[in-house]
PDB file of C-alpha atoms in Angstrom:
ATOM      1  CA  UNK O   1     -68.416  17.762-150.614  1.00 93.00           C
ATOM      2  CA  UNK O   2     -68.956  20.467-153.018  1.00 95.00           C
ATOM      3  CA  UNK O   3     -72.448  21.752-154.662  1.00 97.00           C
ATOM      4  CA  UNK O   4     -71.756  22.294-158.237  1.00 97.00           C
ATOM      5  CA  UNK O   5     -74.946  24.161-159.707  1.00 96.00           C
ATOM      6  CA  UNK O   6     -76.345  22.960-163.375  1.00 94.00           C
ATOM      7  CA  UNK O   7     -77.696  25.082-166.307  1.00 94.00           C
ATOM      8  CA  UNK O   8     -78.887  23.371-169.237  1.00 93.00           C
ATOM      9  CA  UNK O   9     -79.283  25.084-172.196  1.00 95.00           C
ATOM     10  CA  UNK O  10     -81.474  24.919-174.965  1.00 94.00           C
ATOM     11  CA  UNK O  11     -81.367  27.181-177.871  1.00 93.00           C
ATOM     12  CA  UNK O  12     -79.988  29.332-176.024  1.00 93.00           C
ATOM     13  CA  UNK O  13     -81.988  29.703-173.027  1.00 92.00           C
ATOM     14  CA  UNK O  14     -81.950  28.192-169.781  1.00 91.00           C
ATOM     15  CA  UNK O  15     -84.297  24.990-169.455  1.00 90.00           C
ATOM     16  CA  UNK O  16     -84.934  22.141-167.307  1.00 83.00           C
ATOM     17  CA  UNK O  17     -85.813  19.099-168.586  1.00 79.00           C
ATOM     18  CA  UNK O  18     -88.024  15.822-167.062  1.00 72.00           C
ATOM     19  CA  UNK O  19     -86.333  12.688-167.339  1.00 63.00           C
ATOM     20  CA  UNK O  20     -84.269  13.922-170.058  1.00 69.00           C
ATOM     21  CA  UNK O  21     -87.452  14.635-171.947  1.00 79.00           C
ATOM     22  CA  UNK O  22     -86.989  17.176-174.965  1.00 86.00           C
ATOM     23  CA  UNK O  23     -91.322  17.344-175.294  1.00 86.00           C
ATOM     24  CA  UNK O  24     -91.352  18.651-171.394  1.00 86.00           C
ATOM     25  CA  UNK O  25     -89.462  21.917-170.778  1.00 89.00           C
ATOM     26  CA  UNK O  26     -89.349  24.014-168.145  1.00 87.00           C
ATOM     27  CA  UNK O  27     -88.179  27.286-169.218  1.00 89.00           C
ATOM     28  CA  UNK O  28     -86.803  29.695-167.348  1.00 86.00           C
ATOM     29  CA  UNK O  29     -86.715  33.797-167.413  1.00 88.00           C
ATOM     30  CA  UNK O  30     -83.003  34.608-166.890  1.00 89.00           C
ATOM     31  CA  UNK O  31     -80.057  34.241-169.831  1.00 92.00           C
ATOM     32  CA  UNK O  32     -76.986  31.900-169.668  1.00 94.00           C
ATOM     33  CA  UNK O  33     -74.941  35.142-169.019  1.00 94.00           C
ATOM     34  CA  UNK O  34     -76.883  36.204-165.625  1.00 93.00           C
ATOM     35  CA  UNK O  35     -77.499  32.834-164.524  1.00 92.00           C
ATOM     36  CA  UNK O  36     -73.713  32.192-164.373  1.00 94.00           C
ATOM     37  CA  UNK O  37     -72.804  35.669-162.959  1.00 93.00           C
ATOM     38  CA  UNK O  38     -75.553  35.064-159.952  1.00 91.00           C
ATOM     39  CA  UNK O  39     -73.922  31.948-159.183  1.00 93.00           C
ATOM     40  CA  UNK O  40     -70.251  33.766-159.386  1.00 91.00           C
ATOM     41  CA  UNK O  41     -71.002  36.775-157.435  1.00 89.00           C
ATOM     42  CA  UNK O  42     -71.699  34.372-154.531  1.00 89.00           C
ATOM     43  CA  UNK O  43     -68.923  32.244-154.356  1.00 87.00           C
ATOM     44  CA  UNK O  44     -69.933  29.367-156.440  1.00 91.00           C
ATOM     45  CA  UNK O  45     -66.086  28.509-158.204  1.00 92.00           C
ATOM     46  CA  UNK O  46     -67.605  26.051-160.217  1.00 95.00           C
ATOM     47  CA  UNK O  47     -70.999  25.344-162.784  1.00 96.00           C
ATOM     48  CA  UNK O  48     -72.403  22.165-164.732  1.00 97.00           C
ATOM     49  CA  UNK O  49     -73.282  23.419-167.746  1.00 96.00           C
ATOM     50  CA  UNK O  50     -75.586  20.864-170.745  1.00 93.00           C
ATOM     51  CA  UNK O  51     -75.358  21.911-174.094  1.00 94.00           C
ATOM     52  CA  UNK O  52     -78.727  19.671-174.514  1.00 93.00           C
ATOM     53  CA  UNK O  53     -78.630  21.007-178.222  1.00 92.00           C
ATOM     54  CA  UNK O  54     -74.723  19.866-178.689  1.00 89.00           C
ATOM     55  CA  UNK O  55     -76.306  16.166-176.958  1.00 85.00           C
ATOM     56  CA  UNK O  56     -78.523  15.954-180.345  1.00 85.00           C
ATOM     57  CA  UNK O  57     -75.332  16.352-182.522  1.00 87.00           C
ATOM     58  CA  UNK O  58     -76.093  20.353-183.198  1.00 90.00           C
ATOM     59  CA  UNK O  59     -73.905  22.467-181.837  1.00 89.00           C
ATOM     60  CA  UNK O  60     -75.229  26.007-182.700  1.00 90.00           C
ATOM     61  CA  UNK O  61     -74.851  26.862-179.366  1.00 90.00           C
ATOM     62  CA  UNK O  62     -71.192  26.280-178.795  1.00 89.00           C
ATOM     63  CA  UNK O  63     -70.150  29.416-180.593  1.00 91.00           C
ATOM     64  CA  UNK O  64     -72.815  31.436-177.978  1.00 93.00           C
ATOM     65  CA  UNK O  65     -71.515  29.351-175.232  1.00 90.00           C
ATOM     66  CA  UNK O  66     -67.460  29.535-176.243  1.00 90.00           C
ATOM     67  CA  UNK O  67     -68.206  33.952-175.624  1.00 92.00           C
ATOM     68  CA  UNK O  68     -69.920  33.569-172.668  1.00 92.00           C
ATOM     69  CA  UNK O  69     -67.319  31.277-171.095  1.00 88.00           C
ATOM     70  CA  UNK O  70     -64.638  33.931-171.888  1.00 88.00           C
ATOM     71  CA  UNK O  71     -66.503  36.836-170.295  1.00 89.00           C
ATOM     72  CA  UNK O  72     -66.216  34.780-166.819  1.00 91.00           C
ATOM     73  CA  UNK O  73     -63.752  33.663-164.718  1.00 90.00           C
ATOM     74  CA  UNK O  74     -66.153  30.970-163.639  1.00 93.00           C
ATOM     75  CA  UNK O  75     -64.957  27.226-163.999  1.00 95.00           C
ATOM     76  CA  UNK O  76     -66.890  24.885-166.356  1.00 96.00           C
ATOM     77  CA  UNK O  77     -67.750  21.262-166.100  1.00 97.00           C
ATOM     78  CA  UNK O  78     -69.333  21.068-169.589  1.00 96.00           C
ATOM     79  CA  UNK O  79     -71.443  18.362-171.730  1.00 94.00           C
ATOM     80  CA  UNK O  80     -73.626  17.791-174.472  1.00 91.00           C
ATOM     81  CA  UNK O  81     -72.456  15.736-177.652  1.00 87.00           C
ATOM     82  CA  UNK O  82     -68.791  15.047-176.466  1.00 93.00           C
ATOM     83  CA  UNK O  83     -68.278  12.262-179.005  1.00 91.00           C
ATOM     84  CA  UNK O  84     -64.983  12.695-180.602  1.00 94.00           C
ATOM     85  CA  UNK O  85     -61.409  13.020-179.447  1.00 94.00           C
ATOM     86  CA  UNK O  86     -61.220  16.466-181.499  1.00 94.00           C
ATOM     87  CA  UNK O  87     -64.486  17.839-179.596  1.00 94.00           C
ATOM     88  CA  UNK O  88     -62.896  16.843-176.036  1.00 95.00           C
ATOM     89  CA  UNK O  89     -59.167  18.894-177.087  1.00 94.00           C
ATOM     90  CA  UNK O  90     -61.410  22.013-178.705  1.00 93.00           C
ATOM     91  CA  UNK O  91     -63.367  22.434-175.926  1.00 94.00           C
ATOM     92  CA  UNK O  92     -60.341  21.535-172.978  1.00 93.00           C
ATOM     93  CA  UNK O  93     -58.500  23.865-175.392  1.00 90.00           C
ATOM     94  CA  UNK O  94     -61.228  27.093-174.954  1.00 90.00           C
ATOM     95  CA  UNK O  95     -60.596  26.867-171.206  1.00 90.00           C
ATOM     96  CA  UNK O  96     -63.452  24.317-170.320  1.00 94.00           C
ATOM     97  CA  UNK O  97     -62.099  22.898-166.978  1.00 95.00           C
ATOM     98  CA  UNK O  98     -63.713  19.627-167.421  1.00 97.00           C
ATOM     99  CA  UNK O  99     -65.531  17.903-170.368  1.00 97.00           C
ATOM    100  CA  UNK O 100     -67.949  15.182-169.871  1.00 97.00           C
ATOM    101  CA  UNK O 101     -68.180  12.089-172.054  1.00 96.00           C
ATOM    102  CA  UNK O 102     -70.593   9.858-172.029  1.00 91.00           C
ATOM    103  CA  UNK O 103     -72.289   7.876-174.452  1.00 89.00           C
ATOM    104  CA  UNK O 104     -69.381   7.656-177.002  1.00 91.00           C
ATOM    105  CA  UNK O 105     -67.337   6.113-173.986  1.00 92.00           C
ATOM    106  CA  UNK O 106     -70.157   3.626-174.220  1.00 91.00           C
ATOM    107  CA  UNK O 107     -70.797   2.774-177.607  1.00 90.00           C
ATOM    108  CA  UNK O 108     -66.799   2.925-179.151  1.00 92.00           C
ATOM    109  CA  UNK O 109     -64.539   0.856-177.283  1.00 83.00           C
ATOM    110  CA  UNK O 110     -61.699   2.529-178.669  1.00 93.00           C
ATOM    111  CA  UNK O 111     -62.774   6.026-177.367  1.00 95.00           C
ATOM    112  CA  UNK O 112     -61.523   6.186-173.586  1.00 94.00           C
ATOM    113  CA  UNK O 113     -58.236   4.046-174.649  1.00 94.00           C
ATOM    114  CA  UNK O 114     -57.469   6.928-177.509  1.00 94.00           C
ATOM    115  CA  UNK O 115     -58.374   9.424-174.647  1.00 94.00           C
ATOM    116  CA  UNK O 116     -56.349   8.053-172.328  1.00 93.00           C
ATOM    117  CA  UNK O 117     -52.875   8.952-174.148  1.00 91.00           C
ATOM    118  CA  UNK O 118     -54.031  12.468-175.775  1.00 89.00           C
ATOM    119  CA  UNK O 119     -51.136  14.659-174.557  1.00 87.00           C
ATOM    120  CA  UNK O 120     -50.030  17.934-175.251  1.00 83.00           C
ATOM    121  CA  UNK O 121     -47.391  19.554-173.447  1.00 80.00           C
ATOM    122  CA  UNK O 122     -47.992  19.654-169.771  1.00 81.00           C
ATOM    123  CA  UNK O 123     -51.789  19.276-170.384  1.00 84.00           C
ATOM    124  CA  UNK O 124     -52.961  15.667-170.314  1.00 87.00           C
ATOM    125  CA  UNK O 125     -56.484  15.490-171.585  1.00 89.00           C
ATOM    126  CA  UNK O 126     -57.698  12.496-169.242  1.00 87.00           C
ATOM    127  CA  UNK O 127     -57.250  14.974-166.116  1.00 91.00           C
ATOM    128  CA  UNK O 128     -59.412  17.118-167.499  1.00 94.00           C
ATOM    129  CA  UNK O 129     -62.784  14.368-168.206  1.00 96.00           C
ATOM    130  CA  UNK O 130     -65.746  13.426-166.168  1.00 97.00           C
ATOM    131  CA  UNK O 131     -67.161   9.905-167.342  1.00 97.00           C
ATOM    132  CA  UNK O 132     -70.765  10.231-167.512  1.00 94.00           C
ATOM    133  CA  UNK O 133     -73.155   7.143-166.398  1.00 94.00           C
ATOM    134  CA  UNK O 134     -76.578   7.339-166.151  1.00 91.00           C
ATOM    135  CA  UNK O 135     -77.925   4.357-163.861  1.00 90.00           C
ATOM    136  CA  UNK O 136     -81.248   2.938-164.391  1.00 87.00           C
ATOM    137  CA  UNK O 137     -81.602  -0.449-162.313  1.00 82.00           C
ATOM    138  CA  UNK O 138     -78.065  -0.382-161.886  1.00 84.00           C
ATOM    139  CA  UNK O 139     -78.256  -0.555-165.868  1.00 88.00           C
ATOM    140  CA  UNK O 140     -76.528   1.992-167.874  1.00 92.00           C
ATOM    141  CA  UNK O 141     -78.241   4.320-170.448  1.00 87.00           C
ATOM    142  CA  UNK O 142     -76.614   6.670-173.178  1.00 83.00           C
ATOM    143  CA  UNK O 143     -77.696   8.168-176.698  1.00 79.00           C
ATOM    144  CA  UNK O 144     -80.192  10.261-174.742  1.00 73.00           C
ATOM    145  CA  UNK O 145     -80.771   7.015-171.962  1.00 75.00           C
ATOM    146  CA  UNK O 146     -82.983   5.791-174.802  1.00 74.00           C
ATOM    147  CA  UNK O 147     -79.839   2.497-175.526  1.00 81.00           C
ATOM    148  CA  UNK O 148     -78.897   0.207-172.752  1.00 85.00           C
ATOM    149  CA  UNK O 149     -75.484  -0.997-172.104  1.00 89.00           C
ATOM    150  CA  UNK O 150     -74.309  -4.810-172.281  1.00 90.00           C
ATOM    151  CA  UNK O 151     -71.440  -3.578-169.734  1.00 91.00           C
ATOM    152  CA  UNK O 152     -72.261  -4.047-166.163  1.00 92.00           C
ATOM    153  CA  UNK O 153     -72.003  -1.181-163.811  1.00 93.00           C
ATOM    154  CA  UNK O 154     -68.785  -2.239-161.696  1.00 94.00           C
ATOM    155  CA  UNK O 155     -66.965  -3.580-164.583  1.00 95.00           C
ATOM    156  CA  UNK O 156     -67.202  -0.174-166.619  1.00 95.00           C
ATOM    157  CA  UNK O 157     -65.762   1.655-163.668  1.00 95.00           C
ATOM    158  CA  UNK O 158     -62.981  -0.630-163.535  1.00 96.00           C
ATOM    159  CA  UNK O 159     -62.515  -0.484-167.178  1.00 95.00           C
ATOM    160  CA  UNK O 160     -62.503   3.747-166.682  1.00 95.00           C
ATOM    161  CA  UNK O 161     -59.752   3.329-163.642  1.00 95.00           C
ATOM    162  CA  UNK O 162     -57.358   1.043-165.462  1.00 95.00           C
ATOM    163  CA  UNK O 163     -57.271   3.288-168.383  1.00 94.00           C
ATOM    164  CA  UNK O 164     -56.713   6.664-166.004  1.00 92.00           C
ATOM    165  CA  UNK O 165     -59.994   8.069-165.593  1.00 95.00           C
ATOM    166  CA  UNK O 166     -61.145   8.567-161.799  1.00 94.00           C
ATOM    167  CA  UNK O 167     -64.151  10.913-161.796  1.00 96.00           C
ATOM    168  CA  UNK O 168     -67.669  10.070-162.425  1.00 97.00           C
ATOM    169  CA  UNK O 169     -70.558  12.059-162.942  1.00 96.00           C
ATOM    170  CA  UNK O 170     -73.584   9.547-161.799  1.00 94.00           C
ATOM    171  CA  UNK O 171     -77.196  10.163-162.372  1.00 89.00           C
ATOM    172  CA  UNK O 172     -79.761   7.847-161.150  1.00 85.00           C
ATOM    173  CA  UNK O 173     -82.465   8.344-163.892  1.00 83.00           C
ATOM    174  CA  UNK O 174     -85.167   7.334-161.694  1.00 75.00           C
ATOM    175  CA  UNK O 175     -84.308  10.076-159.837  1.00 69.00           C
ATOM    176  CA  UNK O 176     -83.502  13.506-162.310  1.00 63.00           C
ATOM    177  CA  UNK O 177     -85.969  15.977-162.231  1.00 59.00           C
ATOM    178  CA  UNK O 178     -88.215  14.751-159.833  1.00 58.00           C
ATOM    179  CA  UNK O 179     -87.005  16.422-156.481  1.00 61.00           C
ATOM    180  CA  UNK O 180     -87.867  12.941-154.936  1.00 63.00           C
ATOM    181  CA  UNK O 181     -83.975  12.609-153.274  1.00 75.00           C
ATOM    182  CA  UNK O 182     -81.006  11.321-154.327  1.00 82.00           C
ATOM    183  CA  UNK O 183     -80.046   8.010-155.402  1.00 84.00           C
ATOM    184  CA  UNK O 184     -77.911   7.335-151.802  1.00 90.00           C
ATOM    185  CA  UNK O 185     -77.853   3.271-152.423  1.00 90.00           C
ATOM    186  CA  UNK O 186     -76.693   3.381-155.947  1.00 91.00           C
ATOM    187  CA  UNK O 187     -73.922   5.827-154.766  1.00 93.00           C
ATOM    188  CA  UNK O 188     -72.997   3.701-151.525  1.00 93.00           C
ATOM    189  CA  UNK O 189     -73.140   0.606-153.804  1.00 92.00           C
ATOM    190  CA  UNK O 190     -70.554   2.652-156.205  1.00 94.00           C
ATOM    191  CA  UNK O 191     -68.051   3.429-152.984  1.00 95.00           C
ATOM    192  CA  UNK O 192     -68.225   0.531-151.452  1.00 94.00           C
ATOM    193  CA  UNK O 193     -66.958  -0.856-154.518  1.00 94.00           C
ATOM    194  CA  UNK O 194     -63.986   1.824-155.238  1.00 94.00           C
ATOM    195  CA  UNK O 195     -63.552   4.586-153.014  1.00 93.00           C
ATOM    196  CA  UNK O 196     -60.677   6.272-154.314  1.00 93.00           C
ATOM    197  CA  UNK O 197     -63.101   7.820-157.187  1.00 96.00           C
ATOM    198  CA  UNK O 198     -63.960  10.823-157.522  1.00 96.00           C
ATOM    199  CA  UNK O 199     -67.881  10.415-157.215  1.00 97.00           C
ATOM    200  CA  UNK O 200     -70.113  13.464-158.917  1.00 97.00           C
ATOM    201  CA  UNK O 201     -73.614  12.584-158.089  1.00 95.00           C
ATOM    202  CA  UNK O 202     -77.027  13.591-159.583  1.00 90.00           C
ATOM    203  CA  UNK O 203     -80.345  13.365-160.243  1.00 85.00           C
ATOM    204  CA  UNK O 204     -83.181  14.054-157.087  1.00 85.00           C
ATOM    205  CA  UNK O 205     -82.008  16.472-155.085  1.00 91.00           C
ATOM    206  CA  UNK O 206     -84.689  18.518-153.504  1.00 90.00           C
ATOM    207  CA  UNK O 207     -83.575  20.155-150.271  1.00 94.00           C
ATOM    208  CA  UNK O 208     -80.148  20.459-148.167  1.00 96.00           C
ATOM    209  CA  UNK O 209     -81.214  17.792-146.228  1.00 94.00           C
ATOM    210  CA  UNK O 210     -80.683  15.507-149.542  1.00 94.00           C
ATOM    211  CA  UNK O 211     -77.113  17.424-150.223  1.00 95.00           C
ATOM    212  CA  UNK O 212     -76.696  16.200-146.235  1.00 95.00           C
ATOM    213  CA  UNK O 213     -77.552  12.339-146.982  1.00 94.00           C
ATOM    214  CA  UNK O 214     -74.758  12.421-149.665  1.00 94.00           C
ATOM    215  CA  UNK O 215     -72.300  14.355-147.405  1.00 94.00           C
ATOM    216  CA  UNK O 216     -73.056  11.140-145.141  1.00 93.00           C
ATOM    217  CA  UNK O 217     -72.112   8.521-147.005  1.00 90.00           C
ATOM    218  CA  UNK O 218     -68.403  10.218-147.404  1.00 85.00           C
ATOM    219  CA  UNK O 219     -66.379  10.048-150.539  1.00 90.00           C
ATOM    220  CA  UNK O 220     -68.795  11.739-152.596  1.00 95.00           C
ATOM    221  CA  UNK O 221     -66.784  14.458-154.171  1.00 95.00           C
ATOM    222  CA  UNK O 222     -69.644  16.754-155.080  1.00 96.00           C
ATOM    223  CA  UNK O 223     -73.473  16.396-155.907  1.00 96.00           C
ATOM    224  CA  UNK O 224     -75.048  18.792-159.198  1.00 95.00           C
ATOM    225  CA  UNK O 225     -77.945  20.241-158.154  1.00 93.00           C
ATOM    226  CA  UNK O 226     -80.349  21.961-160.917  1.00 87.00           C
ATOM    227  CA  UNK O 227     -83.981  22.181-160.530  1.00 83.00           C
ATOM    228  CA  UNK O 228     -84.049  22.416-156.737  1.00 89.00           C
ATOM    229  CA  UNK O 229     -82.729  25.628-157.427  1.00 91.00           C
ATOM    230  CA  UNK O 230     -84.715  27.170-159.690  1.00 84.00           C
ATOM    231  CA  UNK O 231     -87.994  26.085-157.900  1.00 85.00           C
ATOM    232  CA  UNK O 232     -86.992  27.553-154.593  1.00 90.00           C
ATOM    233  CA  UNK O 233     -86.395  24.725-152.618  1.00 94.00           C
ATOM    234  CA  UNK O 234     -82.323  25.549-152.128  1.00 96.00           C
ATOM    235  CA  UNK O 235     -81.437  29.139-152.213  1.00 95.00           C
ATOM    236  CA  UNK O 236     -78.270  30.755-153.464  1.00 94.00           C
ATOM    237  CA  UNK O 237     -77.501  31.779-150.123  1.00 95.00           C
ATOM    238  CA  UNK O 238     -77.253  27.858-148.604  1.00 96.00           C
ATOM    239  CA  UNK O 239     -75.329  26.945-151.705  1.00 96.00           C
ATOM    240  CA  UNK O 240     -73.094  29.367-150.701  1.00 94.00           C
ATOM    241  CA  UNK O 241     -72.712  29.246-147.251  1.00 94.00           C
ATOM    242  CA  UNK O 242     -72.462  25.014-147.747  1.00 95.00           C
ATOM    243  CA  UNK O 243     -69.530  25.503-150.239  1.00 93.00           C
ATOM    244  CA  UNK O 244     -67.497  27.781-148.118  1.00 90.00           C
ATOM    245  CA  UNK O 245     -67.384  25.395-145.045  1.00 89.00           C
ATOM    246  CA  UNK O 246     -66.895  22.547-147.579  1.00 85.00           C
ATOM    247  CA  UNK O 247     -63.422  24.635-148.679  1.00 77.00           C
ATOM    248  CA  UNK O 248     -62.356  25.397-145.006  1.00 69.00           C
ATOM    249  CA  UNK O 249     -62.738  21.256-144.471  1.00 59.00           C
ATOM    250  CA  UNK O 250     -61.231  20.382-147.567  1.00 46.00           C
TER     251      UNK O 250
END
């Protein structure tokens, strides 16, 4: 199991924040540019980057985002907004390793199916998407977890599989941004269910003893960890040395 450090970004700056609540920030004093680069320069090959302007449908920070991405050889699971099929090749097309979708996979049932056969040349768009689903009560959430899903839990993952899409980024709401520990039962619940996904988790993480619970259950592919880090309670240096024995394993 990997660690895959977040950055969200808000108007350019780096930002936590609570519950997905745009009236409580947390800023933070270092740019996109160094936060990334910190990360690099030990080790980390990959970063979870939220656009949380591009989420609101304004995307004045993709321009700011597409340079940075080009100054690093750093790979990029990116989100924030992803609502189209044209947004999802653009970005895939800038060199963002993988795009998140998540509330348009929700709300247009025509969206994954379309996604599902986008093809160009050897590089088949599907293998290149994280399906978002944020969990409350084993409920789903999207368009900012303010609109709840019909769809049950275990029947939209088998809906994402049939069409070709195998990895998940999960976030137990109940859990983001409160350091209180990861959301181990809804993830268990998830594997017992399918195992052969590729299971991103999120949401709660406050030490490596949380990152440990997750490496537990088995089958969790990697776990996004965010605030954890910028408060202090994970330091570069574990993230590092967890990733490189997670390599040598793998």
């Amino acid at each position: 199991m990997y660690i895959i450090p977040a950055i969200d970004v808000l108007d350019k700056k780096v930002v936590r924040l609570r519950e997905g609540n745009y009236d409580d920030v947390t800023h933070y004093e270092i740019s996109l540019e160094e936060q990334i680069e910190k990360y690099h320069a030990n080790g980390t090959e990959i970063v979870h980057i939220i656009d949380l302007n591009g989420a609101k449908g304004d995307f004045s920070n993709q321009q700011y985002l597409f340079e940075v991405l080009k100054k690093t050889d750093m790979k990029v699971q990116y989100g924030g907004g992803v609502r189209s099929i044209e947004k999802v090749k653009e970005l895939v097309d800038a060199g963002v390793y993988r795009v998140i979708v998540g509330t348009q996979a929700i709300s247009n049932p025509s969206f994954l199916e379309e996604l599902s056969a986008l093809n160009e040349g050897r590089v088949k768009y599907a293998d290149h998407v994280v399906v978002a689903i944020d969990v409350l009560d084993e409920v789903i959430k999207y368009s900012g977890w303010l609109e709840s899903s019909p769809i049950k839990l275990i029947e939209y993952i088998d809906k994402c599989l049939a069409l070709g899409f195998y990895r998940f980024l999960c976030t137990d709401i109940s859990k983001d941004g409160k350091l209180g520990g990861a959301g181990v039962e809804l993830y268990k619940k998830l594997l017992d269910h399918s195992p052969i996904i590729k299971l991103i988790a999120s949401g709660g993480i406050s030490s490596m003893k949380d990152i440990q619970a997750l490496q537990d259950l088995q089958h969790v592919e990697s776990v996004v960890v965010g605030k954890a880090i910028y408060e202090n309670r994970i330091s570069i240096d574990e993230i590092k040395d967890w990733n490189l024995k997670a390599l040598i394993k793998f």
